[in-house]
Amino acid sequence: MRILLTGTNGQVGGALRPLLETGGTVIAPSRTEFDLSKPETLTKALDAFKPDLIINPAAYTAVDRAEDERELAFLVNATGTAAIATWSARHRVSLVHFSTDYVFDGSDDRPWREDSPTGPLSVYGASKLAGDLAIRAAGGPHLIVRTSWVYAANGANFLRTIARLAGEREELRIVADQVGAPTTASAIADAVAGIVLSNGSNLEGLFARNGGVVNLACAGETSWYGFASAIVAGLKSRGAKLAVKTITPIATADFPTKAKRPGNSRLDLSRLRDLFGVTTPMWQEALSPELDSLVAVQREHAGY
């Protein structure tokens, strides 16, 4: 099986690549070879790659910057995605695409189901929803994977930011009224690789039976404050040298950002468990190996 995997320099794409290589030939083009901001070039590239499966983690993900770069965000997340989806539908090649909790407005007090009404609050969320809708409109075999609060020991993410700030500041002020499930790139990769490699040529039927969309996140829930507290406690228990003494919970209103975030980012994982047979780890359990990796890298850079 020839698997086209985008975004391999990113967190999810990077975690997926070694897993997918155990079950097929992975085509991992660079951004210059496969640039979603140049949708007019994608059909020719796909014709040349001739994939049997497309997995697309690549996206415009700068949530706040998207408020000023609306055209670019939609070009990558909507128009570029639509070009891939059109090719996929024409050739009946299954497409696995990654979406986000930001397609919801966060107003409900229950976890969001796959069929919950969408209502993005930000340009980023709107651009991702537009991509989801383009995939459905194309009519090809697809699975839209909605996830939340993605992080890893590498890349730019909340874990890395908190680790850096905890080493520089005595107090951290962290939003406590936004709730979700911190989700490791490795947990996403494990689940997606398991689904596609174990089903092989049956993917089109599997995706169709399950509505073409599934929520995928770590189990459990917390706030950004709870996540930050767990990160700092985990770093301290591993002997990391930190400056931080206090972590203060604050309201979203006390930490204004250019893009509005959902207050409730919890995702209902029933379909993932019942129809795909996948159970993800608790977020605290998934955090532990990422902290191990992060501390190991920090020690290596420090020379001890």
PDB file of C-alpha atoms in Angstrom:
ATOM      1  CA  MET A   1       0.000   0.000   0.000  1.00  0.00           C
ATOM      2  CA  ARG A   2       1.320   3.426  -1.003  1.00  0.00           C
ATOM      3  CA  ILE A   3       0.457   5.916   1.748  1.00  0.00           C
ATOM      4  CA  LEU A   4       0.791   9.629   1.115  1.00  0.00           C
ATOM      5  CA  LEU A   5       1.474  11.294   4.475  1.00  0.00           C
ATOM      6  CA  THR A   6       1.581  15.095   4.669  1.00  0.00           C
ATOM      7  CA  GLY A   7       3.022  17.247   7.430  1.00  0.00           C
ATOM      8  CA  THR A   8       5.735  14.827   8.577  1.00  0.00           C
ATOM      9  CA  ASN A   9       7.666  17.720  10.148  1.00  0.00           C
ATOM     10  CA  GLY A  10       4.701  18.325  12.435  1.00  0.00           C
ATOM     11  CA  GLN A  11       3.714  16.555  15.625  1.00  0.00           C
ATOM     12  CA  VAL A  12       1.046  14.150  14.333  1.00  0.00           C
ATOM     13  CA  GLY A  13       2.683  13.516  10.968  1.00  0.00           C
ATOM     14  CA  GLY A  14       6.016  12.869  12.624  1.00  0.00           C
ATOM     15  CA  ALA A  15       4.464  10.399  15.068  1.00  0.00           C
ATOM     16  CA  LEU A  16       2.534   8.633  12.303  1.00  0.00           C
ATOM     17  CA  ARG A  17       5.402   8.080   9.890  1.00  0.00           C
ATOM     18  CA  PRO A  18       7.297   5.257  11.666  1.00  0.00           C
ATOM     19  CA  LEU A  19       4.054   3.448  12.489  1.00  0.00           C
ATOM     20  CA  LEU A  20       2.766   3.563   8.917  1.00  0.00           C
ATOM     21  CA  GLU A  21       6.117   2.388   7.556  1.00  0.00           C
ATOM     22  CA  THR A  22       5.467  -0.982   9.190  1.00  0.00           C
ATOM     23  CA  GLY A  23       2.485  -1.572   6.926  1.00  0.00           C
ATOM     24  CA  GLY A  24       3.198   0.139   3.638  1.00  0.00           C
ATOM     25  CA  THR A  25       5.348   2.440   1.552  1.00  0.00           C
ATOM     26  CA  VAL A  26       5.114   5.940   2.987  1.00  0.00           C
ATOM     27  CA  ILE A  27       5.375   8.866   0.592  1.00  0.00           C
ATOM     28  CA  ALA A  28       6.326  11.872   2.721  1.00  0.00           C
ATOM     29  CA  PRO A  29       6.689  14.938   0.486  1.00  0.00           C
ATOM     30  CA  SER A  30       8.247  18.134   1.753  1.00  0.00           C
ATOM     31  CA  ARG A  31       6.208  21.335   1.786  1.00  0.00           C
ATOM     32  CA  THR A  32       7.883  22.435  -1.453  1.00  0.00           C
ATOM     33  CA  GLU A  33       6.751  19.191  -3.097  1.00  0.00           C
ATOM     34  CA  PHE A  34       3.217  19.308  -1.710  1.00  0.00           C
ATOM     35  CA  ASP A  35       2.147  22.776  -0.650  1.00  0.00           C
ATOM     36  CA  LEU A  36      -1.457  23.193   0.510  1.00  0.00           C
ATOM     37  CA  SER A  37      -1.134  26.952   0.079  1.00  0.00           C
ATOM     38  CA  LYS A  38      -0.802  26.285  -3.674  1.00  0.00           C
ATOM     39  CA  PRO A  39      -3.932  24.191  -4.318  1.00  0.00           C
ATOM     40  CA  GLU A  40      -3.521  24.460  -8.090  1.00  0.00           C
ATOM     41  CA  THR A  41      -0.375  22.279  -7.869  1.00  0.00           C
ATOM     42  CA  LEU A  42      -1.838  19.447  -5.804  1.00  0.00           C
ATOM     43  CA  THR A  43      -3.671  17.487  -8.511  1.00  0.00           C
ATOM     44  CA  LYS A  44      -0.499  17.105 -10.581  1.00  0.00           C
ATOM     45  CA  ALA A  45       1.460  16.061  -7.483  1.00  0.00           C
ATOM     46  CA  LEU A  46      -1.148  13.464  -6.525  1.00  0.00           C
ATOM     47  CA  ASP A  47      -1.159  12.101 -10.078  1.00  0.00           C
ATOM     48  CA  ALA A  48       2.597  11.605  -9.763  1.00  0.00           C
ATOM     49  CA  PHE A  49       2.540  10.080  -6.274  1.00  0.00           C
ATOM     50  CA  LYS A  50      -0.304   7.635  -7.114  1.00  0.00           C
ATOM     51  CA  PRO A  51      -1.208   6.918  -3.464  1.00  0.00           C
ATOM     52  CA  ASP A  52      -3.546   4.141  -2.335  1.00  0.00           C
ATOM     53  CA  LEU A  53      -4.313   6.075   0.860  1.00  0.00           C
ATOM     54  CA  ILE A  54      -3.924   9.738   1.796  1.00  0.00           C
ATOM     55  CA  ILE A  55      -3.393  10.829   5.413  1.00  0.00           C
ATOM     56  CA  ASN A  56      -3.417  14.596   5.821  1.00  0.00           C
ATOM     57  CA  PRO A  57      -2.279  16.117   9.144  1.00  0.00           C
ATOM     58  CA  ALA A  58      -0.839  19.192   7.383  1.00  0.00           C
ATOM     59  CA  ALA A  59      -2.700  22.399   8.202  1.00  0.00           C
ATOM     60  CA  TYR A  60      -2.460  26.069   9.011  1.00  0.00           C
ATOM     61  CA  THR A  61      -2.545  25.958  12.838  1.00  0.00           C
ATOM     62  CA  ALA A  62      -1.512  29.447  14.026  1.00  0.00           C
ATOM     63  CA  VAL A  63      -4.795  30.107  15.817  1.00  0.00           C
ATOM     64  CA  ASP A  64      -4.279  33.747  16.791  1.00  0.00           C
ATOM     65  CA  ARG A  65      -2.338  34.750  13.681  1.00  0.00           C
ATOM     66  CA  ALA A  66      -5.171  33.375  11.542  1.00  0.00           C
ATOM     67  CA  GLU A  67      -7.325  36.298  12.672  1.00  0.00           C
ATOM     68  CA  ASP A  68      -5.004  38.520  10.604  1.00  0.00           C
ATOM     69  CA  GLU A  69      -4.249  35.914   7.913  1.00  0.00           C
ATOM     70  CA  ARG A  70      -7.747  34.746   7.075  1.00  0.00           C
ATOM     71  CA  GLU A  71      -7.034  34.319   3.367  1.00  0.00           C
ATOM     72  CA  LEU A  72      -3.993  32.110   3.997  1.00  0.00           C
ATOM     73  CA  ALA A  73      -5.768  30.030   6.663  1.00  0.00           C
ATOM     74  CA  PHE A  74      -8.671  29.315   4.305  1.00  0.00           C
ATOM     75  CA  LEU A  75      -6.332  28.707   1.366  1.00  0.00           C
ATOM     76  CA  VAL A  76      -4.525  25.937   3.265  1.00  0.00           C
ATOM     77  CA  ASN A  77      -7.276  24.497   5.444  1.00  0.00           C
ATOM     78  CA  ALA A  78     -10.202  24.780   3.028  1.00  0.00           C
ATOM     79  CA  THR A  79      -9.100  25.243  -0.600  1.00  0.00           C
ATOM     80  CA  GLY A  80      -6.034  23.009  -0.333  1.00  0.00           C
ATOM     81  CA  THR A  81      -8.020  20.352   1.490  1.00  0.00           C
ATOM     82  CA  ALA A  82     -10.764  20.569  -1.145  1.00  0.00           C
ATOM     83  CA  ALA A  83      -8.226  19.888  -3.898  1.00  0.00           C
ATOM     84  CA  ILE A  84      -7.040  16.751  -2.116  1.00  0.00           C
ATOM     85  CA  ALA A  85     -10.613  15.633  -1.469  1.00  0.00           C
ATOM     86  CA  THR A  86     -11.592  16.122  -5.124  1.00  0.00           C
ATOM     87  CA  TRP A  87      -8.677  13.974  -6.313  1.00  0.00           C
ATOM     88  CA  SER A  88      -9.460  11.383  -3.641  1.00  0.00           C
ATOM     89  CA  ALA A  89     -13.091  11.157  -4.721  1.00  0.00           C
ATOM     90  CA  ARG A  90     -12.239  10.928  -8.420  1.00  0.00           C
ATOM     91  CA  HIS A  91      -9.830   8.038  -7.855  1.00  0.00           C
ATOM     92  CA  ARG A  92     -11.729   6.384  -4.959  1.00  0.00           C
ATOM     93  CA  VAL A  93      -8.685   6.696  -2.728  1.00  0.00           C
ATOM     94  CA  SER A  94      -9.479   6.848   0.983  1.00  0.00           C
ATOM     95  CA  LEU A  95      -8.599  10.106   2.743  1.00  0.00           C
ATOM     96  CA  VAL A  96      -7.909  10.483   6.462  1.00  0.00           C
ATOM     97  CA  HIS A  97      -8.002  14.148   7.435  1.00  0.00           C
ATOM     98  CA  PHE A  98      -7.489  15.824  10.811  1.00  0.00           C
ATOM     99  CA  SER A  99      -9.864  18.395  12.232  1.00  0.00           C
ATOM    100  CA  THR A 100     -10.307  20.118  15.581  1.00  0.00           C
ATOM    101  CA  ASP A 101     -12.507  20.850  18.573  1.00  0.00           C
ATOM    102  CA  TYR A 102     -12.395  24.485  17.405  1.00  0.00           C
ATOM    103  CA  VAL A 103     -15.205  23.748  14.933  1.00  0.00           C
ATOM    104  CA  PHE A 104     -17.528  23.901  17.987  1.00  0.00           C
ATOM    105  CA  ASP A 105     -18.520  27.025  19.908  1.00  0.00           C
ATOM    106  CA  GLY A 106     -17.892  25.477  23.318  1.00  0.00           C
ATOM    107  CA  SER A 107     -21.269  26.526  24.728  1.00  0.00           C
ATOM    108  CA  ASP A 108     -22.693  23.069  25.501  1.00  0.00           C
ATOM    109  CA  ASP A 109     -22.019  21.548  28.911  1.00  0.00           C
ATOM    110  CA  ARG A 110     -21.713  18.010  27.493  1.00  0.00           C
ATOM    111  CA  PRO A 111     -18.917  16.438  25.429  1.00  0.00           C
ATOM    112  CA  TRP A 112     -19.315  17.160  21.727  1.00  0.00           C
ATOM    113  CA  ARG A 113     -20.541  14.300  19.558  1.00  0.00           C
ATOM    114  CA  GLU A 114     -19.590  13.835  15.917  1.00  0.00           C
ATOM    115  CA  ASP A 115     -23.064  15.039  14.899  1.00  0.00           C
ATOM    116  CA  SER A 116     -23.222  18.010  17.297  1.00  0.00           C
ATOM    117  CA  PRO A 117     -23.981  21.377  15.679  1.00  0.00           C
ATOM    118  CA  THR A 118     -20.834  23.250  14.682  1.00  0.00           C
ATOM    119  CA  GLY A 119     -20.231  26.948  15.275  1.00  0.00           C
ATOM    120  CA  PRO A 120     -16.577  28.000  15.186  1.00  0.00           C
ATOM    121  CA  LEU A 121     -15.604  31.111  17.130  1.00  0.00           C
ATOM    122  CA  SER A 122     -12.354  31.834  15.275  1.00  0.00           C
ATOM    123  CA  VAL A 123     -10.996  32.128  11.747  1.00  0.00           C
ATOM    124  CA  TYR A 124      -8.900  29.020  12.379  1.00  0.00           C
ATOM    125  CA  GLY A 125     -11.966  27.028  13.452  1.00  0.00           C
ATOM    126  CA  ALA A 126     -13.995  28.317  10.507  1.00  0.00           C
ATOM    127  CA  SER A 127     -11.234  27.406   8.039  1.00  0.00           C
ATOM    128  CA  LYS A 128     -10.986  23.886   9.437  1.00  0.00           C
ATOM    129  CA  LEU A 129     -14.764  23.444   9.294  1.00  0.00           C
ATOM    130  CA  ALA A 130     -14.727  24.625   5.678  1.00  0.00           C
ATOM    131  CA  GLY A 131     -12.184  21.908   4.937  1.00  0.00           C
ATOM    132  CA  ASP A 132     -14.365  19.287   6.619  1.00  0.00           C
ATOM    133  CA  LEU A 133     -17.378  20.363   4.568  1.00  0.00           C
ATOM    134  CA  ALA A 134     -15.346  20.313   1.345  1.00  0.00           C
ATOM    135  CA  ILE A 135     -14.331  16.715   2.011  1.00  0.00           C
ATOM    136  CA  ARG A 136     -17.927  15.673   2.556  1.00  0.00           C
ATOM    137  CA  ALA A 137     -19.078  17.552  -0.544  1.00  0.00           C
ATOM    138  CA  ALA A 138     -16.450  15.832  -2.702  1.00  0.00           C
ATOM    139  CA  GLY A 139     -18.124  12.510  -1.916  1.00  0.00           C
ATOM    140  CA  GLY A 140     -15.041  10.326  -1.741  1.00  0.00           C
ATOM    141  CA  PRO A 141     -14.153   7.731   0.910  1.00  0.00           C
ATOM    142  CA  HIS A 142     -12.994   9.690   3.933  1.00  0.00           C
ATOM    143  CA  LEU A 143     -12.526   9.810   7.684  1.00  0.00           C
ATOM    144  CA  ILE A 144     -12.384  13.195   9.391  1.00  0.00           C
ATOM    145  CA  VAL A 145     -10.575  12.791  12.717  1.00  0.00           C
ATOM    146  CA  ARG A 146     -11.479  15.517  15.210  1.00  0.00           C
ATOM    147  CA  THR A 147      -9.019  15.925  18.030  1.00  0.00           C
ATOM    148  CA  SER A 148      -8.167  18.437  20.757  1.00  0.00           C
ATOM    149  CA  TRP A 149      -5.318  20.106  22.639  1.00  0.00           C
ATOM    150  CA  VAL A 150      -2.596  18.278  20.695  1.00  0.00           C
ATOM    151  CA  TYR A 151       0.955  18.314  22.040  1.00  0.00           C
ATOM    152  CA  ALA A 152       4.213  16.361  22.081  1.00  0.00           C
ATOM    153  CA  ALA A 153       7.688  16.584  23.578  1.00  0.00           C
ATOM    154  CA  ASN A 154       8.778  18.237  20.334  1.00  0.00           C
ATOM    155  CA  GLY A 155       7.376  21.131  18.343  1.00  0.00           C
ATOM    156  CA  ALA A 156       5.572  24.276  19.432  1.00  0.00           C
ATOM    157  CA  ASN A 157       2.797  23.456  21.908  1.00  0.00           C
ATOM    158  CA  PHE A 158       1.453  24.026  25.423  1.00  0.00           C
ATOM    159  CA  LEU A 159       3.746  21.451  27.057  1.00  0.00           C
ATOM    160  CA  ARG A 160       6.872  23.067  25.660  1.00  0.00           C
ATOM    161  CA  THR A 161       5.631  26.573  26.493  1.00  0.00           C
ATOM    162  CA  ILE A 162       4.847  25.713  30.117  1.00  0.00           C
ATOM    163  CA  ALA A 163       8.183  23.918  30.549  1.00  0.00           C
ATOM    164  CA  ARG A 164      10.012  26.997  29.263  1.00  0.00           C
ATOM    165  CA  LEU A 165       8.022  29.504  31.332  1.00  0.00           C
ATOM    166  CA  ALA A 166       8.317  27.361  34.476  1.00  0.00           C
ATOM    167  CA  GLY A 167      12.065  27.616  34.125  1.00  0.00           C
ATOM    168  CA  GLU A 168      11.961  31.408  33.794  1.00  0.00           C
ATOM    169  CA  ARG A 169       9.162  32.707  36.044  1.00  0.00           C
ATOM    170  CA  GLU A 170       8.186  32.346  39.691  1.00  0.00           C
ATOM    171  CA  GLU A 171       4.463  32.640  38.935  1.00  0.00           C
ATOM    172  CA  LEU A 172       2.397  31.228  36.085  1.00  0.00           C
ATOM    173  CA  ARG A 173      -1.130  32.531  35.466  1.00  0.00           C
ATOM    174  CA  ILE A 174      -3.112  29.909  33.558  1.00  0.00           C
ATOM    175  CA  VAL A 175      -6.697  29.865  32.249  1.00  0.00           C
ATOM    176  CA  ALA A 176      -8.896  27.580  34.357  1.00  0.00           C
ATOM    177  CA  ASP A 177     -12.327  27.929  32.730  1.00  0.00           C
ATOM    178  CA  GLN A 178     -11.590  26.176  29.419  1.00  0.00           C
ATOM    179  CA  VAL A 179     -11.977  22.405  29.674  1.00  0.00           C
ATOM    180  CA  GLY A 180     -10.787  19.641  27.367  1.00  0.00           C
ATOM    181  CA  ALA A 181      -8.521  16.641  27.042  1.00  0.00           C
ATOM    182  CA  PRO A 182      -4.799  17.183  26.405  1.00  0.00           C
ATOM    183  CA  THR A 183      -3.949  14.693  23.660  1.00  0.00           C
ATOM    184  CA  THR A 184      -0.520  13.469  22.648  1.00  0.00           C
ATOM    185  CA  ALA A 185       0.457  13.187  19.009  1.00  0.00           C
ATOM    186  CA  SER A 186       1.563   9.638  19.794  1.00  0.00           C
ATOM    187  CA  ALA A 187      -1.909   8.671  21.076  1.00  0.00           C
ATOM    188  CA  ILE A 188      -3.436  10.022  17.862  1.00  0.00           C
ATOM    189  CA  ALA A 189      -0.852   8.235  15.734  1.00  0.00           C
ATOM    190  CA  ASP A 190      -1.337   4.917  17.542  1.00  0.00           C
ATOM    191  CA  ALA A 191      -5.099   5.050  17.016  1.00  0.00           C
ATOM    192  CA  VAL A 192      -5.046   6.144  13.373  1.00  0.00           C
ATOM    193  CA  ALA A 193      -2.274   3.754  12.342  1.00  0.00           C
ATOM    194  CA  GLY A 194      -4.126   0.919  14.058  1.00  0.00           C
ATOM    195  CA  ILE A 195      -7.341   1.723  12.208  1.00  0.00           C
ATOM    196  CA  VAL A 196      -5.859   2.053   8.721  1.00  0.00           C
ATOM    197  CA  LEU A 197      -3.322  -0.766   8.888  1.00  0.00           C
ATOM    198  CA  SER A 198      -5.720  -3.319  10.357  1.00  0.00           C
ATOM    199  CA  ASN A 199      -8.461  -2.608   7.821  1.00  0.00           C
ATOM    200  CA  GLY A 200      -6.432  -2.138   4.641  1.00  0.00           C
ATOM    201  CA  SER A 201      -8.619  -2.493   1.548  1.00  0.00           C
ATOM    202  CA  ASN A 202     -11.805  -2.281   3.650  1.00  0.00           C
ATOM    203  CA  LEU A 203     -11.324   1.353   4.628  1.00  0.00           C
ATOM    204  CA  GLU A 204     -13.944   2.796   2.292  1.00  0.00           C
ATOM    205  CA  GLY A 205     -16.680   0.611   3.753  1.00  0.00           C
ATOM    206  CA  LEU A 206     -15.494   1.171   7.321  1.00  0.00           C
ATOM    207  CA  PHE A 207     -15.477   4.937   6.931  1.00  0.00           C
ATOM    208  CA  ALA A 208     -18.902   4.968   5.256  1.00  0.00           C
ATOM    209  CA  ARG A 209     -20.474   2.809   7.977  1.00  0.00           C
ATOM    210  CA  ASN A 210     -19.220   5.176  10.644  1.00  0.00           C
ATOM    211  CA  GLY A 211     -20.352   8.436   9.100  1.00  0.00           C
ATOM    212  CA  GLY A 212     -16.946   9.575   7.861  1.00  0.00           C
ATOM    213  CA  VAL A 213     -16.049  11.381  11.090  1.00  0.00           C
ATOM    214  CA  VAL A 214     -14.759  10.322  14.503  1.00  0.00           C
ATOM    215  CA  ASN A 215     -13.631  12.121  17.646  1.00  0.00           C
ATOM    216  CA  LEU A 216     -10.158  11.151  18.849  1.00  0.00           C
ATOM    217  CA  ALA A 217      -8.647  12.466  22.067  1.00  0.00           C
ATOM    218  CA  CYS A 218      -7.130  11.144  25.244  1.00  0.00           C
ATOM    219  CA  ALA A 219      -9.594  10.060  27.924  1.00  0.00           C
ATOM    220  CA  GLY A 220     -10.530  12.245  30.868  1.00  0.00           C
ATOM    221  CA  GLU A 221     -10.668  16.007  31.108  1.00  0.00           C
ATOM    222  CA  THR A 222      -8.982  18.968  32.723  1.00  0.00           C
ATOM    223  CA  SER A 223      -8.480  22.708  32.322  1.00  0.00           C
ATOM    224  CA  TRP A 224      -5.408  24.442  30.959  1.00  0.00           C
ATOM    225  CA  TYR A 225      -4.624  25.247  34.607  1.00  0.00           C
ATOM    226  CA  GLY A 226      -4.908  21.572  35.533  1.00  0.00           C
ATOM    227  CA  PHE A 227      -2.742  20.596  32.584  1.00  0.00           C
ATOM    228  CA  ALA A 228      -0.084  23.177  33.486  1.00  0.00           C
ATOM    229  CA  SER A 229      -0.101  22.030  37.114  1.00  0.00           C
ATOM    230  CA  ALA A 230       0.418  18.411  36.019  1.00  0.00           C
ATOM    231  CA  ILE A 231       3.273  19.430  33.725  1.00  0.00           C
ATOM    232  CA  VAL A 232       5.070  21.357  36.462  1.00  0.00           C
ATOM    233  CA  ALA A 233       4.562  18.586  39.029  1.00  0.00           C
ATOM    234  CA  GLY A 234       5.853  16.028  36.531  1.00  0.00           C
ATOM    235  CA  LEU A 235       8.912  18.079  35.702  1.00  0.00           C
ATOM    236  CA  LYS A 236       9.708  18.606  39.383  1.00  0.00           C
ATOM    237  CA  SER A 237       9.385  14.879  40.104  1.00  0.00           C
ATOM    238  CA  ARG A 238      11.910  14.235  37.325  1.00  0.00           C
ATOM    239  CA  GLY A 239      14.440  16.612  38.832  1.00  0.00           C
ATOM    240  CA  ALA A 240      14.028  19.471  36.377  1.00  0.00           C
ATOM    241  CA  LYS A 241      15.367  22.814  37.595  1.00  0.00           C
ATOM    242  CA  LEU A 242      12.421  25.222  37.706  1.00  0.00           C
ATOM    243  CA  ALA A 243      11.925  28.801  38.857  1.00  0.00           C
ATOM    244  CA  VAL A 244       8.162  28.559  39.274  1.00  0.00           C
ATOM    245  CA  LYS A 245       6.719  28.658  42.800  1.00  0.00           C
ATOM    246  CA  THR A 246       3.057  29.448  42.166  1.00  0.00           C
ATOM    247  CA  ILE A 247       0.517  28.524  39.489  1.00  0.00           C
ATOM    248  CA  THR A 248      -2.507  30.817  39.657  1.00  0.00           C
ATOM    249  CA  PRO A 249      -5.848  29.927  38.027  1.00  0.00           C
ATOM    250  CA  ILE A 250      -7.388  32.774  36.036  1.00  0.00           C
ATOM    251  CA  ALA A 251     -10.472  33.318  33.874  1.00  0.00           C
ATOM    252  CA  THR A 252     -10.415  33.507  30.097  1.00  0.00           C
ATOM    253  CA  ALA A 253     -11.403  37.172  30.418  1.00  0.00           C
ATOM    254  CA  ASP A 254      -8.153  37.793  32.312  1.00  0.00           C
ATOM    255  CA  PHE A 255      -6.051  36.456  29.439  1.00  0.00           C
ATOM    256  CA  PRO A 256      -7.399  38.011  26.238  1.00  0.00           C
ATOM    257  CA  THR A 257      -6.275  36.455  22.953  1.00  0.00           C
ATOM    258  CA  LYS A 258      -6.883  37.578  19.391  1.00  0.00           C
ATOM    259  CA  ALA A 259      -8.839  34.393  18.608  1.00  0.00           C
ATOM    260  CA  LYS A 260     -11.697  33.280  20.833  1.00  0.00           C
ATOM    261  CA  ARG A 261     -11.390  29.724  22.226  1.00  0.00           C
ATOM    262  CA  PRO A 262     -14.214  27.294  23.097  1.00  0.00           C
ATOM    263  CA  GLY A 263     -14.945  27.037  26.813  1.00  0.00           C
ATOM    264  CA  ASN A 264     -15.861  23.361  26.462  1.00  0.00           C
ATOM    265  CA  SER A 265     -13.593  21.330  24.187  1.00  0.00           C
ATOM    266  CA  ARG A 266     -14.519  17.904  25.544  1.00  0.00           C
ATOM    267  CA  LEU A 267     -15.148  15.304  22.836  1.00  0.00           C
ATOM    268  CA  ASP A 268     -17.446  12.303  23.157  1.00  0.00           C
ATOM    269  CA  LEU A 269     -15.333   9.215  22.415  1.00  0.00           C
ATOM    270  CA  SER A 270     -18.172   6.682  22.227  1.00  0.00           C
ATOM    271  CA  ARG A 271     -17.940   6.179  18.449  1.00  0.00           C
ATOM    272  CA  LEU A 272     -14.171   5.707  18.632  1.00  0.00           C
ATOM    273  CA  ARG A 273     -14.615   3.004  21.261  1.00  0.00           C
ATOM    274  CA  ASP A 274     -17.807   1.284  20.114  1.00  0.00           C
ATOM    275  CA  LEU A 275     -17.470   1.384  16.321  1.00  0.00           C
ATOM    276  CA  PHE A 276     -13.713   1.536  15.767  1.00  0.00           C
ATOM    277  CA  GLY A 277     -12.679  -0.536  18.780  1.00  0.00           C
ATOM    278  CA  VAL A 278     -10.141   2.053  19.975  1.00  0.00           C
ATOM    279  CA  THR A 279      -9.636   3.096  23.591  1.00  0.00           C
ATOM    280  CA  THR A 280      -7.218   5.940  24.242  1.00  0.00           C
ATOM    281  CA  PRO A 281      -5.145   6.383  27.431  1.00  0.00           C
ATOM    282  CA  MET A 282      -6.066   8.822  30.175  1.00  0.00           C
ATOM    283  CA  TRP A 283      -4.452  12.169  29.520  1.00  0.00           C
ATOM    284  CA  GLN A 284      -2.326  11.898  32.683  1.00  0.00           C
ATOM    285  CA  GLU A 285      -0.983   8.522  31.563  1.00  0.00           C
ATOM    286  CA  ALA A 286      -0.163   9.841  28.090  1.00  0.00           C
ATOM    287  CA  LEU A 287       1.626  12.864  29.556  1.00  0.00           C
ATOM    288  CA  SER A 288       4.213  10.793  31.450  1.00  0.00           C
ATOM    289  CA  PRO A 289       6.345   9.555  28.518  1.00  0.00           C
ATOM    290  CA  GLU A 290       6.266  13.002  26.922  1.00  0.00           C
ATOM    291  CA  LEU A 291       7.702  14.466  30.119  1.00  0.00           C
ATOM    292  CA  ASP A 292      10.343  11.729  30.166  1.00  0.00           C
ATOM    293  CA  SER A 293      11.356  12.641  26.617  1.00  0.00           C
ATOM    294  CA  LEU A 294      11.326  16.374  27.292  1.00  0.00           C
ATOM    295  CA  VAL A 295      13.507  16.100  30.403  1.00  0.00           C
ATOM    296  CA  ALA A 296      15.904  13.746  28.618  1.00  0.00           C
ATOM    297  CA  VAL A 297      16.373  16.268  25.811  1.00  0.00           C
ATOM    298  CA  GLN A 298      16.841  19.134  28.264  1.00  0.00           C
ATOM    299  CA  ARG A 299      19.526  17.184  30.117  1.00  0.00           C
ATOM    300  CA  GLU A 300      21.268  16.298  26.895  1.00  0.00           C
ATOM    301  CA  HIS A 301      21.360  19.949  25.864  1.00  0.00           C
ATOM    302  CA  ALA A 302      22.612  20.912  29.327  1.00  0.00           C
ATOM    303  CA  GLY A 303      25.424  18.363  29.036  1.00  0.00           C
ATOM    304  CA  TYR A 304      24.518  16.053  31.916  1.00  0.00           C
TER     305      TYR A 304
END
